[in-house]
PDB file of C-alpha atoms in Angstrom:
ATOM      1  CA  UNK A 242      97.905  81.821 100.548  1.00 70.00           C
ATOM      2  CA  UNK A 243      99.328  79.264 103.284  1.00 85.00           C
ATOM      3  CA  UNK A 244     102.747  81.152 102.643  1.00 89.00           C
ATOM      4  CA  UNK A 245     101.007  84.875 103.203  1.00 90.00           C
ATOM      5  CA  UNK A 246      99.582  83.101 106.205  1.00 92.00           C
ATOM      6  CA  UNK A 247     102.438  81.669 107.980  1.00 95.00           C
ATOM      7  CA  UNK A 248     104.653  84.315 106.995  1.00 94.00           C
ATOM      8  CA  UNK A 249     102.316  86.767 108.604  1.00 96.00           C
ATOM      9  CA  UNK A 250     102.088  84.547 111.703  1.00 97.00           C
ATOM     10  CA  UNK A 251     105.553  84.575 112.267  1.00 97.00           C
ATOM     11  CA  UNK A 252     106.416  88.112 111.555  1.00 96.00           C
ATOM     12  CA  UNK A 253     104.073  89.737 113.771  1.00 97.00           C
ATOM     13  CA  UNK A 254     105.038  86.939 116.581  1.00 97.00           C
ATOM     14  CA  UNK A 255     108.773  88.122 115.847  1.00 97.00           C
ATOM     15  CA  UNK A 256     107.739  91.426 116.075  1.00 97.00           C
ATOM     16  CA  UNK A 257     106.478  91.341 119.265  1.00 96.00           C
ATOM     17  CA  UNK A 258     102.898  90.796 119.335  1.00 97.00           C
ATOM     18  CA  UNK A 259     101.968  87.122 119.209  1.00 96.00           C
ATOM     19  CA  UNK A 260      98.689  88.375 120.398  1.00 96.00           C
ATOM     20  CA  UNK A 261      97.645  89.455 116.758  1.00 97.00           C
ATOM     21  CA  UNK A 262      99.849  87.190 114.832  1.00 97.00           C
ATOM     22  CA  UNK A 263      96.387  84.754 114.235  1.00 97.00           C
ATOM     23  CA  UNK A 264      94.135  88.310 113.179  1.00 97.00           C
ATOM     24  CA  UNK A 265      97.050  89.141 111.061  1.00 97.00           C
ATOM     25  CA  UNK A 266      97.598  85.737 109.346  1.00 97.00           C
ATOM     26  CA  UNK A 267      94.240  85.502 107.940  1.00 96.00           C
ATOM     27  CA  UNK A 268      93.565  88.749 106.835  1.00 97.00           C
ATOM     28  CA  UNK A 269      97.013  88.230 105.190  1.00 96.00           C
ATOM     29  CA  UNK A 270      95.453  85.134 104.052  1.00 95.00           C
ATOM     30  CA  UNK A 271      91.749  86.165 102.896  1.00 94.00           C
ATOM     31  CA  UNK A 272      93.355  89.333 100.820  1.00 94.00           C
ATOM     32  CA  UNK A 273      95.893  86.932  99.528  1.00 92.00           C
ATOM     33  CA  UNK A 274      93.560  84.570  98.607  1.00 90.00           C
ATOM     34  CA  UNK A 275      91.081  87.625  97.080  1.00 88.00           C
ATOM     35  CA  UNK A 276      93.924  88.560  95.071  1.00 87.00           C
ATOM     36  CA  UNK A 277      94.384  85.279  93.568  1.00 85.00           C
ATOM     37  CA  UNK A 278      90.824  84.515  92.710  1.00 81.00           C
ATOM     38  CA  UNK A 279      89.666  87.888  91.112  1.00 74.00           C
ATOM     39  CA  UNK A 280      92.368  90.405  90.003  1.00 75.00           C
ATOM     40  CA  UNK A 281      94.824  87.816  88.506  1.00 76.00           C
ATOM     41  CA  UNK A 282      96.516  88.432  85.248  1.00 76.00           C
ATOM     42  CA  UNK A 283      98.787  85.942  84.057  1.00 77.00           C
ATOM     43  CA  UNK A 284     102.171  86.769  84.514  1.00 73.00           C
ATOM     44  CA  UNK A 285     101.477  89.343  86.782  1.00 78.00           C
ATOM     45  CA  UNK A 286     102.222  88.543  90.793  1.00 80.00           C
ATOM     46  CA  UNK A 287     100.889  90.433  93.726  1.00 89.00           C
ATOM     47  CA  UNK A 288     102.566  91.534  96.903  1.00 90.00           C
ATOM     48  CA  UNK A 289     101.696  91.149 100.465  1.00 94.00           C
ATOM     49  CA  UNK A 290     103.226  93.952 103.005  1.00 96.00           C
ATOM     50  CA  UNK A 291     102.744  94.051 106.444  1.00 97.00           C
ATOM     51  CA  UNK A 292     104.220  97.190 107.692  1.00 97.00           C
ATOM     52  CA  UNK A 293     104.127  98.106 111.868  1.00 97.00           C
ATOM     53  CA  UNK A 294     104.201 101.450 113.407  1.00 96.00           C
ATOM     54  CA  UNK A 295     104.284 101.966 117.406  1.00 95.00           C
ATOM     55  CA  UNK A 296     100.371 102.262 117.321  1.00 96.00           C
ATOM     56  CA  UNK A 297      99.103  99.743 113.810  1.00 97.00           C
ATOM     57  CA  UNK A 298      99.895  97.123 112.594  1.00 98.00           C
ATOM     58  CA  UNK A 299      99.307  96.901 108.514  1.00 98.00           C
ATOM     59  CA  UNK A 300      98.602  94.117 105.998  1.00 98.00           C
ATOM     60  CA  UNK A 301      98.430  95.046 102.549  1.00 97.00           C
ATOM     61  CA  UNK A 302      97.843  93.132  99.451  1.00 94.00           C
ATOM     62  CA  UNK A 303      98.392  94.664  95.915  1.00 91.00           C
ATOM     63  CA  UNK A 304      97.363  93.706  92.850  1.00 88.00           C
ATOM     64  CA  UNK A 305      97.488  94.279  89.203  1.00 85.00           C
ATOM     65  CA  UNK A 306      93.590  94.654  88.328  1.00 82.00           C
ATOM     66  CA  UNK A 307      92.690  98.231  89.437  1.00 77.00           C
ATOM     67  CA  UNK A 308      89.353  97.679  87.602  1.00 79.00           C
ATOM     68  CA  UNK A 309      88.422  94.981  89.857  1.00 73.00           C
ATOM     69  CA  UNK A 310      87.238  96.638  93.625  1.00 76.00           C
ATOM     70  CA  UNK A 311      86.374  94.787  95.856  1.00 75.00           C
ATOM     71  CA  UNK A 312      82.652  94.090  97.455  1.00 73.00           C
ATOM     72  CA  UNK A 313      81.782  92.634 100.691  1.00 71.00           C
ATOM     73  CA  UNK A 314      79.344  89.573  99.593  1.00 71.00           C
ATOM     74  CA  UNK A 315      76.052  87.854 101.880  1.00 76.00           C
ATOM     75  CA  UNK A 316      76.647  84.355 101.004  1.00 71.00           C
ATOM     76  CA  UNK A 317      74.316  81.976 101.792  1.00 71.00           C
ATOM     77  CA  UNK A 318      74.953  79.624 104.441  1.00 75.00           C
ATOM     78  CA  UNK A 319      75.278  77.009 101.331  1.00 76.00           C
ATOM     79  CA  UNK A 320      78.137  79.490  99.292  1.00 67.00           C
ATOM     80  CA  UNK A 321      81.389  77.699  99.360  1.00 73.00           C
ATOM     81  CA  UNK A 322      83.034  80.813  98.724  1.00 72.00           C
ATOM     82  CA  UNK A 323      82.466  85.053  99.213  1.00 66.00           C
ATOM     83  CA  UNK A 324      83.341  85.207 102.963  1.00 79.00           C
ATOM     84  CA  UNK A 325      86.538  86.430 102.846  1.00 84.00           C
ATOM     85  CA  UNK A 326      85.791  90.316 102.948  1.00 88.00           C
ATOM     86  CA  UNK A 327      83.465  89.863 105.709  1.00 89.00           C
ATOM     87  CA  UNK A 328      86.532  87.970 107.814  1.00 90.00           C
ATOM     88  CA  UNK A 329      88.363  90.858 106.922  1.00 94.00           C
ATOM     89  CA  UNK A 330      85.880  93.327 107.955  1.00 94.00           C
ATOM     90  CA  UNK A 331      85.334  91.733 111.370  1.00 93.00           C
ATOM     91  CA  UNK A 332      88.897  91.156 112.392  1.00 96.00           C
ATOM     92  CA  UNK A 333      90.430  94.926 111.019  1.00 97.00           C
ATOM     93  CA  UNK A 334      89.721  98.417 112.824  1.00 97.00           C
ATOM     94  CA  UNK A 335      89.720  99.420 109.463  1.00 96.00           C
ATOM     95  CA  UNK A 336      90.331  98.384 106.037  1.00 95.00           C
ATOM     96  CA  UNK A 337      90.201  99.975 102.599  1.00 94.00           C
ATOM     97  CA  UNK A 338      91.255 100.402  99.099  1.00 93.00           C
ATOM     98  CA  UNK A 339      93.884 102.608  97.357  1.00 93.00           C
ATOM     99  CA  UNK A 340      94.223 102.855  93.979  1.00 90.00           C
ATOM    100  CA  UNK A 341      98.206 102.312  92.495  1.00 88.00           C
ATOM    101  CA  UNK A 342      98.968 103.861  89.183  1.00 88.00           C
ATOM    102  CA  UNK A 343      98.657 100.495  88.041  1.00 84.00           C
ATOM    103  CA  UNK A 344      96.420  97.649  89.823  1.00 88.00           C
ATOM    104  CA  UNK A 345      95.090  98.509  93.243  1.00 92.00           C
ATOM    105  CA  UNK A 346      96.426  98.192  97.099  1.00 94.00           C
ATOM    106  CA  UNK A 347      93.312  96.420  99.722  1.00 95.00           C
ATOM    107  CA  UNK A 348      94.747  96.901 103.109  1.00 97.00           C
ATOM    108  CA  UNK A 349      93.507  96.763 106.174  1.00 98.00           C
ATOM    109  CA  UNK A 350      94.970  97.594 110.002  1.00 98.00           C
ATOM    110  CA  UNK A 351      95.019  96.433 113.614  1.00 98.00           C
ATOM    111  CA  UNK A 352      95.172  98.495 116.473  1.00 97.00           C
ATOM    112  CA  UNK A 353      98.117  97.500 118.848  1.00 95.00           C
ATOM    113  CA  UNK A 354      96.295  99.183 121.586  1.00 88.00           C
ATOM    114  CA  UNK A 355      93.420  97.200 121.692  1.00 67.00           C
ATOM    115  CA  UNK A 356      95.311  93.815 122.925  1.00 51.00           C
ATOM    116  CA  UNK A 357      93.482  93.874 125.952  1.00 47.00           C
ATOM    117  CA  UNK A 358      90.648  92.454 123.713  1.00 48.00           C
ATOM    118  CA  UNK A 359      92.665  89.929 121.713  1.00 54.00           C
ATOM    119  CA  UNK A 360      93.632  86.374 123.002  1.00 51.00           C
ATOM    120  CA  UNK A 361      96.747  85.309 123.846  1.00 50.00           C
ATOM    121  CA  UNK A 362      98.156  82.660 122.152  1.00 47.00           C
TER     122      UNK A 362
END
């Protein structure tokens, strides 16, 4: 997940907009992560994409478990764990799932015209 992460980072910054390279690294990061923990099959890898058009940018992580959909969780304050949907959810405009012909694809976009509400690094 820390390479998803700083990969992310850095491509968006390279790309041009440093302003969501943080957003864009931990969603990376969370589905990454998601991806690991419940739709794993050994031998079987997933893939992160992060694809940018002159209005989105996209981070997508696909997996091999198409059974497996995802759920935002309510952890309790003491859950180590079951956040990462919710992180997700906060930080996208949108996010989703689209089934592959085999496994699944969890993606989830950022507007590039809302930087006016992001940070700069």
């Amino acid at each position: 997940m820390t390479r998803a992460r700083r990969h992310a980072a850095r491509l968006v910054a390279e790309w041009g907009h440093p302003a969501f390279a943080d957003d864009a690294a931990l969603i990376a990061s969370e589905l990454a992560t998601n991806a690991v923990r419940h739709a794993r099959i050994p031998g079987r890898l997933f893939r992160v994409q992060l694809t940018l058009t002159k209005t989105r940018l996209r981070i997508a992580v696909s997996d091999p478990r198409g059974e497996r959909l995802p759920r935002p969780r309510h952890p309790s304050p003491r859950d180590r764990h079951g956040r990462g949907l919710l992180i997700v959810r906060a930080l996208a405009d949108r996010w989703g799932v689209r089934e592959r012909t085999v496994g699944k694809e969890i993606w989830a976009e950022l507007d590039l015209t809302s930087s006016s509400t992001r940070a700069e690094p």
